[in-house]
Tab-separated table of C-alpha atoms and ligand atoms in Angstrom:
chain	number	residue	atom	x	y	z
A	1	UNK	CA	1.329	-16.130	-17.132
A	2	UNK	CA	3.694	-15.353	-14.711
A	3	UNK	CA	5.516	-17.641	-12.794
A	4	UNK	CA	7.228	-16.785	-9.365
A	5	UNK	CA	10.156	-20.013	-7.872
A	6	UNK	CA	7.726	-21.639	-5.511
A	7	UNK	CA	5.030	-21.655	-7.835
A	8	UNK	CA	3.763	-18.491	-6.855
A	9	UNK	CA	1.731	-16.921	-9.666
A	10	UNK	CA	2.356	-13.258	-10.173
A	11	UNK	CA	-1.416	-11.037	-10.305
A	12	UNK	CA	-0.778	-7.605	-8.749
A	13	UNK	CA	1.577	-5.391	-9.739
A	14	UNK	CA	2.138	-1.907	-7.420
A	15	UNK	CA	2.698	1.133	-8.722
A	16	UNK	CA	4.932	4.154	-6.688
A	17	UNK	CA	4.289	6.994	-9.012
A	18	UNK	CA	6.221	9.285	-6.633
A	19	UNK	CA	9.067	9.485	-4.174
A	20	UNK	CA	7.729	12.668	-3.134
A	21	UNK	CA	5.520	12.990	0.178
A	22	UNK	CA	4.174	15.759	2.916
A	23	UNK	CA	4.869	13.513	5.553
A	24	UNK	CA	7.951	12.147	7.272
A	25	UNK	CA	6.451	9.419	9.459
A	26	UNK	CA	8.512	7.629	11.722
A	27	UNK	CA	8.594	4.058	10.309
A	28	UNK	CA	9.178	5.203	7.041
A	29	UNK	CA	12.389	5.489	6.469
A	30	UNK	CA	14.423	8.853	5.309
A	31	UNK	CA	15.359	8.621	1.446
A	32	UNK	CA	13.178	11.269	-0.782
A	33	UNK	CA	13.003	11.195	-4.080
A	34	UNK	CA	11.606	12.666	-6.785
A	35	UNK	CA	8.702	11.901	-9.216
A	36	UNK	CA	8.968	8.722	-11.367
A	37	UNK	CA	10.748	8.742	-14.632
A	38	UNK	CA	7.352	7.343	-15.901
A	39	UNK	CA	4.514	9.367	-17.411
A	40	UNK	CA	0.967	8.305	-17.573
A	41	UNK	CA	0.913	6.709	-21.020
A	42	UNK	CA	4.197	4.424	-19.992
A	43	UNK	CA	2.002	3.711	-16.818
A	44	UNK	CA	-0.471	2.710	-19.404
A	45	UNK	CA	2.158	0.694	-21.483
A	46	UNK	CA	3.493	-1.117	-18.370
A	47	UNK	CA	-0.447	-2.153	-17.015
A	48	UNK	CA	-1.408	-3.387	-20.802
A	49	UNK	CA	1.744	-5.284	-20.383
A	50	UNK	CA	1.106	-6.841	-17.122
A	51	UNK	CA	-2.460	-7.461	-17.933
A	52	UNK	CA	-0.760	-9.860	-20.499
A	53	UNK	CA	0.799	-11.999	-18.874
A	54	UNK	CA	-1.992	-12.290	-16.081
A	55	UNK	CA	-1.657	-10.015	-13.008
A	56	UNK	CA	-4.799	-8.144	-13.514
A	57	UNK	CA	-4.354	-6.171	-9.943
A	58	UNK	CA	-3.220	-2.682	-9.432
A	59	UNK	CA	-2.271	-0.461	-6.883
A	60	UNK	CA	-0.830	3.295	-7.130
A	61	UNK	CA	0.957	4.544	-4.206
A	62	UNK	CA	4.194	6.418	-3.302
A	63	UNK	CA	5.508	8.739	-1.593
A	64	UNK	CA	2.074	10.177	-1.750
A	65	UNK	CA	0.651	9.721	-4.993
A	66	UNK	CA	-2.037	12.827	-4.373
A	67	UNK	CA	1.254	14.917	-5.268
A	68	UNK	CA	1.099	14.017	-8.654
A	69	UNK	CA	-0.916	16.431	-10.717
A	70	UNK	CA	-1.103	14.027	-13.325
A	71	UNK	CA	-2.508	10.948	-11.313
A	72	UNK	CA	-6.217	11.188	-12.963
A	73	UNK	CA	-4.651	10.613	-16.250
A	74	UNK	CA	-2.593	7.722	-14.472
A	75	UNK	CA	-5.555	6.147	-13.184
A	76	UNK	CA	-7.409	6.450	-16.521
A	77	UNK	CA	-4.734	5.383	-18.046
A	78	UNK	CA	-4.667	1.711	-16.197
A	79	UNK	CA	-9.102	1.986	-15.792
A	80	UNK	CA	-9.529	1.896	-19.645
A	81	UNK	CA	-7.507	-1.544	-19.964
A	82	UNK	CA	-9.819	-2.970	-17.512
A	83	UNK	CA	-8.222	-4.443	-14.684
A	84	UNK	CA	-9.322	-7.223	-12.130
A	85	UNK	CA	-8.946	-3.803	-9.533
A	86	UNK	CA	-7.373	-0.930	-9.037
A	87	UNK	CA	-6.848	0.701	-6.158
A	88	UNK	CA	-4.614	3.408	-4.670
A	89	UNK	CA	-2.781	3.890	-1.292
A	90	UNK	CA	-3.092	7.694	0.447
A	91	UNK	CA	-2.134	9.189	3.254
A	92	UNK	CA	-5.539	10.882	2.428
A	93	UNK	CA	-4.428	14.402	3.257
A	94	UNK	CA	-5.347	15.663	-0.485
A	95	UNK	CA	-7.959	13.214	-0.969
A	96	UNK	CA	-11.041	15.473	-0.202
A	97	UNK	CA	-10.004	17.661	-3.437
A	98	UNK	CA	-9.513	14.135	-5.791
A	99	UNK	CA	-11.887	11.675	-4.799
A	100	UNK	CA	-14.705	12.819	-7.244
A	101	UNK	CA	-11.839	13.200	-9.604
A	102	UNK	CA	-10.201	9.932	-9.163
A	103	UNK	CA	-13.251	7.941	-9.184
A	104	UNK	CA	-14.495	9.447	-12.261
A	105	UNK	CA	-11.157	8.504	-13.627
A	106	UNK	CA	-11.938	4.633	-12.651
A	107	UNK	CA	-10.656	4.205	-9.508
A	108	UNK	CA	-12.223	1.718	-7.377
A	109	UNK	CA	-11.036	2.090	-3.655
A	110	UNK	CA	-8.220	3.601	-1.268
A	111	UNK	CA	-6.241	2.517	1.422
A	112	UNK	CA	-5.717	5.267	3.518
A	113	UNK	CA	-2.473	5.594	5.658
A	114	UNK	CA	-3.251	6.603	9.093
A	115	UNK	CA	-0.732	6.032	12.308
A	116	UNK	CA	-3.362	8.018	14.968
A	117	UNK	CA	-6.392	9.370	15.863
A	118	UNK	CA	-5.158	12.018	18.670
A	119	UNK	CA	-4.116	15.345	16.678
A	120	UNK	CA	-0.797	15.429	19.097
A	121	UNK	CA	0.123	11.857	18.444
A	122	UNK	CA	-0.366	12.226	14.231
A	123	UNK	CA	2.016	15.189	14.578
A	124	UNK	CA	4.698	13.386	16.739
A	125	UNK	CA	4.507	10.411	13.983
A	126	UNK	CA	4.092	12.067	10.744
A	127	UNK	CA	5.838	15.577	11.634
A	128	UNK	CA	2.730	17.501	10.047
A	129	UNK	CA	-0.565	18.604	11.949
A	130	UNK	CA	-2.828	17.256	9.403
A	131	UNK	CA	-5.325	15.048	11.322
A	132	UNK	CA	-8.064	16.986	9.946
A	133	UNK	CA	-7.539	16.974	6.527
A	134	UNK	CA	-6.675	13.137	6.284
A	135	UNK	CA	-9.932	12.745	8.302
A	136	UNK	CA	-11.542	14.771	5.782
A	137	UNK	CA	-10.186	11.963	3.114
A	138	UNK	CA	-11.918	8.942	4.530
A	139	UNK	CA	-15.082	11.130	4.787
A	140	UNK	CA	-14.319	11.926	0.705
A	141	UNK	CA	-13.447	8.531	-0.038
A	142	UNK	CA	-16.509	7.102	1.529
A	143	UNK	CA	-18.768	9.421	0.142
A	144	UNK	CA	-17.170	8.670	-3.434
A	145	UNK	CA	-17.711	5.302	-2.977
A	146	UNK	CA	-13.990	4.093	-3.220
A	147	UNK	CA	-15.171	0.985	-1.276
A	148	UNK	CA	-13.890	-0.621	0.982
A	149	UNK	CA	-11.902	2.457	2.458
A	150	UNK	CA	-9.500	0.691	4.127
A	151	UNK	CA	-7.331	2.677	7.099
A	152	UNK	CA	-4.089	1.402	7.576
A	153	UNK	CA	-2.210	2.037	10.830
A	154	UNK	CA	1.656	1.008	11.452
A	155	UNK	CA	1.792	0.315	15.300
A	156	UNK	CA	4.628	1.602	17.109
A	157	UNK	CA	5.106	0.267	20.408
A	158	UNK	CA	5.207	3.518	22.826
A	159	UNK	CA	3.455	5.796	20.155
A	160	UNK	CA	-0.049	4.702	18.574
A	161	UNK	CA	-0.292	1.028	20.700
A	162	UNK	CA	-2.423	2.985	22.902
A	163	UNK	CA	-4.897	4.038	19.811
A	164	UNK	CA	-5.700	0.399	18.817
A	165	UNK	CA	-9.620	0.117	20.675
A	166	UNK	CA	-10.135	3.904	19.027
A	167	UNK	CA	-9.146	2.533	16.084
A	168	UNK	CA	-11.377	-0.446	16.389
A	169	UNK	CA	-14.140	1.788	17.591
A	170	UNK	CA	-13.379	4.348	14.688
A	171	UNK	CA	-13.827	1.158	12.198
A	172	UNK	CA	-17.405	0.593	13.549
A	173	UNK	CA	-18.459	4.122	13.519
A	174	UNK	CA	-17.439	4.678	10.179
A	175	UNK	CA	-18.006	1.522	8.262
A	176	UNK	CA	-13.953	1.233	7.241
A	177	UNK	CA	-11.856	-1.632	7.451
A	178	UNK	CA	-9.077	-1.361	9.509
A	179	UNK	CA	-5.619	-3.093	9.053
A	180	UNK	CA	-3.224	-3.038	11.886
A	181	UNK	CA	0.546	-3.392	10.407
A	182	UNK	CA	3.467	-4.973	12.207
A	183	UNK	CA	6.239	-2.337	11.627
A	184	UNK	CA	8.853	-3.513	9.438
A	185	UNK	CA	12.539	-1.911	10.215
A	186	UNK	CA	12.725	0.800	7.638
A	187	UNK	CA	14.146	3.379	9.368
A	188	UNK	CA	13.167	2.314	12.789
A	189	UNK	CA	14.646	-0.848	14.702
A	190	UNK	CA	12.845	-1.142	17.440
A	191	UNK	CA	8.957	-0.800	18.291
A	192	UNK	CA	7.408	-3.975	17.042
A	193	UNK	CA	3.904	-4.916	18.244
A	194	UNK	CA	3.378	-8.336	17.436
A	195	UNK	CA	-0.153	-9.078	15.751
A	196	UNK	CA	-1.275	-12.042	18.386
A	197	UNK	CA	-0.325	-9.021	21.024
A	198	UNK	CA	-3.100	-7.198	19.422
A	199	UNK	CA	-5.730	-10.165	19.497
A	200	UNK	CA	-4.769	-11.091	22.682
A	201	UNK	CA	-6.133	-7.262	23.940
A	202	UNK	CA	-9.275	-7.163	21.604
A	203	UNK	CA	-10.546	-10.445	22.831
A	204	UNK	CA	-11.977	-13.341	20.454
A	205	UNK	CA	-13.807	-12.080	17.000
A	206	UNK	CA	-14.985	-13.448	14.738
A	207	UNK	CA	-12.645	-14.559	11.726
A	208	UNK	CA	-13.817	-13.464	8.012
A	209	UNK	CA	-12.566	-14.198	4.602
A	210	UNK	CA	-12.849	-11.114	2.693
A	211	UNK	CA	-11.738	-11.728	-1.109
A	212	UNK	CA	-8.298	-10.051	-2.040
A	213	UNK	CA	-5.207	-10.302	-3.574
A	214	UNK	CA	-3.319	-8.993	0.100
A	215	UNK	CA	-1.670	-10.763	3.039
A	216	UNK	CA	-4.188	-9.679	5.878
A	217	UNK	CA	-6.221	-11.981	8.194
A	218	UNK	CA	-9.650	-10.415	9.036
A	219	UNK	CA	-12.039	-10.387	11.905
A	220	UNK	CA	-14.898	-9.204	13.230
A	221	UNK	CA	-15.033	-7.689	16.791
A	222	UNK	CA	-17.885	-5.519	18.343
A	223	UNK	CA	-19.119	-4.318	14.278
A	224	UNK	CA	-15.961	-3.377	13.720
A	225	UNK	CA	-13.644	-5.331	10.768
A	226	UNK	CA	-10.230	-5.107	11.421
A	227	UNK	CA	-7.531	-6.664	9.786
A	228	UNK	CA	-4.061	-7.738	10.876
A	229	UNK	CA	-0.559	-7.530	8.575
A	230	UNK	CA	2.466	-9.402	10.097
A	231	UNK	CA	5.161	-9.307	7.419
A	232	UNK	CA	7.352	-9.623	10.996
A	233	UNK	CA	5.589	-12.529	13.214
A	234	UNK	CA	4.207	-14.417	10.189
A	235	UNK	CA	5.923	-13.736	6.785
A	236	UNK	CA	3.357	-14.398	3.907
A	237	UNK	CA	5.977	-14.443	1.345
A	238	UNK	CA	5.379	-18.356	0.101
A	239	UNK	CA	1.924	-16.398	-0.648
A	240	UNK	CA	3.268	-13.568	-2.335
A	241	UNK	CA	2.106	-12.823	-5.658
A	242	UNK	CA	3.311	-9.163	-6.675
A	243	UNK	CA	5.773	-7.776	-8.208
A	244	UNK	CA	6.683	-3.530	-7.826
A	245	UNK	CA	7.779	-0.449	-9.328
A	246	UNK	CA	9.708	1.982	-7.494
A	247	UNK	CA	9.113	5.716	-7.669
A	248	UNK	CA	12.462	5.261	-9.445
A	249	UNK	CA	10.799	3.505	-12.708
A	250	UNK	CA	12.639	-0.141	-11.459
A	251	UNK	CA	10.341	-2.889	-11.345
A	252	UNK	CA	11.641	-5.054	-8.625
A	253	UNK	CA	10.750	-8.657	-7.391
A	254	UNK	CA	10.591	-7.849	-3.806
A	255	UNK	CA	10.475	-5.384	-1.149
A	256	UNK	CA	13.691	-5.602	0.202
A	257	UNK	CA	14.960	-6.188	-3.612
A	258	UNK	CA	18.093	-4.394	-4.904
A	259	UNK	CA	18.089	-5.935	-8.562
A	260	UNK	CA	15.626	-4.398	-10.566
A	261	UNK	CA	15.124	-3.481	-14.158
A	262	UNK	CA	14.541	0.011	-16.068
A	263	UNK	CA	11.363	0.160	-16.681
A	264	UNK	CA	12.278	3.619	-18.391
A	265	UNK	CA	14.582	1.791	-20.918
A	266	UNK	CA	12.339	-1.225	-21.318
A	267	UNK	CA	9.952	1.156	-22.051
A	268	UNK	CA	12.031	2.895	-25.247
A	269	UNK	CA	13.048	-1.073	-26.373
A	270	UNK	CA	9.884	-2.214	-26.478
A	271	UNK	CA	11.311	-4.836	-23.906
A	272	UNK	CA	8.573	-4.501	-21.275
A	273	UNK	CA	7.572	-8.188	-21.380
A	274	UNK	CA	11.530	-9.163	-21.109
A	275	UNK	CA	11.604	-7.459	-18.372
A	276	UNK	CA	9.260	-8.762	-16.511
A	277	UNK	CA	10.230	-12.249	-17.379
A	278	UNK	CA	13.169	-11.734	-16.120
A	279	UNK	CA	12.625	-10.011	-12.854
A	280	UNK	CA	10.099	-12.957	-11.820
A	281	UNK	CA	13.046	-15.359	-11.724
A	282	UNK	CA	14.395	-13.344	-9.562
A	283	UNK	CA	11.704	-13.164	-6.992
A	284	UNK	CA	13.290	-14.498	-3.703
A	285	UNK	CA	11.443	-17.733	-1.101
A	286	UNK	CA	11.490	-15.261	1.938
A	287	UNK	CA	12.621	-11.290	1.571
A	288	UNK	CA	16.053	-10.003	2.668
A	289	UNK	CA	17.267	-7.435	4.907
A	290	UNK	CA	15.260	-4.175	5.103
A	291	UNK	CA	16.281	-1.578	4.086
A	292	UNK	CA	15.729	2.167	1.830
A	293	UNK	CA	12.409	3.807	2.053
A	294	UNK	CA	9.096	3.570	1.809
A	295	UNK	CA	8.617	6.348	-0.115
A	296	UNK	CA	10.585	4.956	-3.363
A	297	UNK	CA	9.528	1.126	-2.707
A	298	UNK	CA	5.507	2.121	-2.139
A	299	UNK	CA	4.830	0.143	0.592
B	301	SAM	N1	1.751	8.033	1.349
B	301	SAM	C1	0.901	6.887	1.267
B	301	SAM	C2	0.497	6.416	2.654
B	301	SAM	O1	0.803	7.140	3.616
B	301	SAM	O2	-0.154	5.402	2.781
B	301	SAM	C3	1.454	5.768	0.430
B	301	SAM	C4	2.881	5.378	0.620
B	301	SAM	S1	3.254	4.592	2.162
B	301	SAM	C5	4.942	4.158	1.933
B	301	SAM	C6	2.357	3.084	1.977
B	301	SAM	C7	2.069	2.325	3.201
B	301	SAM	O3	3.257	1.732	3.645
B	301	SAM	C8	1.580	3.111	4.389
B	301	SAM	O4	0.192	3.259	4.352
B	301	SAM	C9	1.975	2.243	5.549
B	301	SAM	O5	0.880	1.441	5.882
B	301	SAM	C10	3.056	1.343	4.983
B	301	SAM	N2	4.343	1.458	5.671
B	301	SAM	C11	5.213	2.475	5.626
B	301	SAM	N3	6.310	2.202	6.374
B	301	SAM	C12	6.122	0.967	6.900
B	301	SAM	C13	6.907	0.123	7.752
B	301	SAM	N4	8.112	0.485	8.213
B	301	SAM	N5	6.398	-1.087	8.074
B	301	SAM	C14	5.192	-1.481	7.618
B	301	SAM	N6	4.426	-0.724	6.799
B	301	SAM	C15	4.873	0.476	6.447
């Protein structure tokens, strides 16, 4: 087991396979990088690892994972060891080739990353007219199964604030959950929407527990399930139970971490558990100063 100061018992462990991504969205922050140092079988190494010592939860993301040619084999690679879940994080645009793929491969569900619904607005946020084809995803990941697709959606005050009843109304015509996220400054200072801003303009829902490792608080509204993320207005860190590796191969203890440890060289030392023993101590009470990108962190 896996220990965390606080008491905070470590049980998902996320994945960013890639610094690599289509997309330049706006909260994202600008660093690029390349694919991970890691190849499926050390993915494989690190999961049988982690499934060890007790965090039995997965996620792949990125950068945008879909770019990797080899992310079947990843996914196998953590299925066979039979985790609690697995799950990966899109921005969907490749999805509608990979679901079947990916599911046959043992995936179990997606998050898909979604800032609008209005063509214009997705191309003023993400820099790339791809509406369609992420729409496409959801449809792919539904129809797969990958259940439950959850969209997320980054508000930006003065961009997609103005999407959040589409979004609430997309939710209940599709059947997906979705997850409104308080921006955290990666890249952008400015455009917070607090969560309680959002409640206060869909009116009172009903609350829901729904059973999962993450920070959100869900509720029901009109048949729609939405879910609200404030790493901003109401940190969840005392909560936090997960630990990341960067599309750089460093697991790191946070998401605002700069100490981390070579997973690559753990890896050739057949240190993997040291590693993660250490990094735990490490874990901070309440993250630091933003900062880096999204793309090499995961999300
Ligand atoms: N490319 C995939 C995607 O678009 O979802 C996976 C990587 S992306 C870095 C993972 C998630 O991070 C996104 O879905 C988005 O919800 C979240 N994210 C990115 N920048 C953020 C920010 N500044 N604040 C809060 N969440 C952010």
């Amino acid at each position: 087991m896996l220990e965390a100061p606080g008491g905070r018992r470590i049980r998902y462990l996320r994945l960013s396979v890639t610094g690599r991504c289509q997309l330049a969205c706006v909260y994202c922050g600008e660093a690029e990088g390349g694919d991970s140092p890691l190849s499926p079988s050390d993915f494989g190494r690190l999961a049988e690892v982690a499934l060890s010592l007790g965090i039995y939860n997965f996620r792949i993301t990125g950068g945008e994972p879909l770019l990797r040619e080899d992310l079947p084999e990843i996914v196998g690679r953590i299925s066979k060891l039979g985790p609690g879940d697995l799950s990966l994080t899109t921005n969907g645009i490749e999805l509608s080739d990979s679901a079947r793929d990916l599911r046959r491969a043992g995936l179990r569900r997606v998050n898909i990353g979604l800032p609008a619904l209005d063509r214009e607005l997705y191309l003023r946020m993400t820099g790339v007219d791809a509406l369609d084809r992420a729409l496409e995803g959801v449809d792919a990941a539904l129809r797969e199964g990958l259940l439950p697709v959850k969209v997320n959606v980054v508000l930006v005050r003065g961009m997609n604030d103005s999407q959040v009843e589409d979004f609430v109304r997309f939710s209940r015509e599709k059947g997906v959950v979705v997850r409104f996220i308080e921006v955290m400054p990666f890249g952008i200072e400015d455009g917070l929407v607090p969560a309680d801003e959002v409640l206060k303009r869909l009116g009172p829902g009903e609350d829901v527990e729904v059973v999962g490792s993450g920070p959100a608080e869900y509720f029901r509204r009109d048949g729609a399930l939405v879910g609200l993320i404030t790493p901003i207005t109401r940190p969840f860190c005392e909560r936090c139970d997960r630990l990341r590796v960067t599309a750089e191969g460093k697991l790191v203890p946070c998401i605002t971490s700069d100490f981390g440890e070579d997973m690559v060289r753990a890896i050739g030392e057949g240190k993997i558990e040291e590693a993660f023993r250490r990094v735990v101590k490490y874990k901070p009470l309440r993250y630091g100063t933003f900062h880096g990108s999204m793309r090499l962190i995961g999300g």
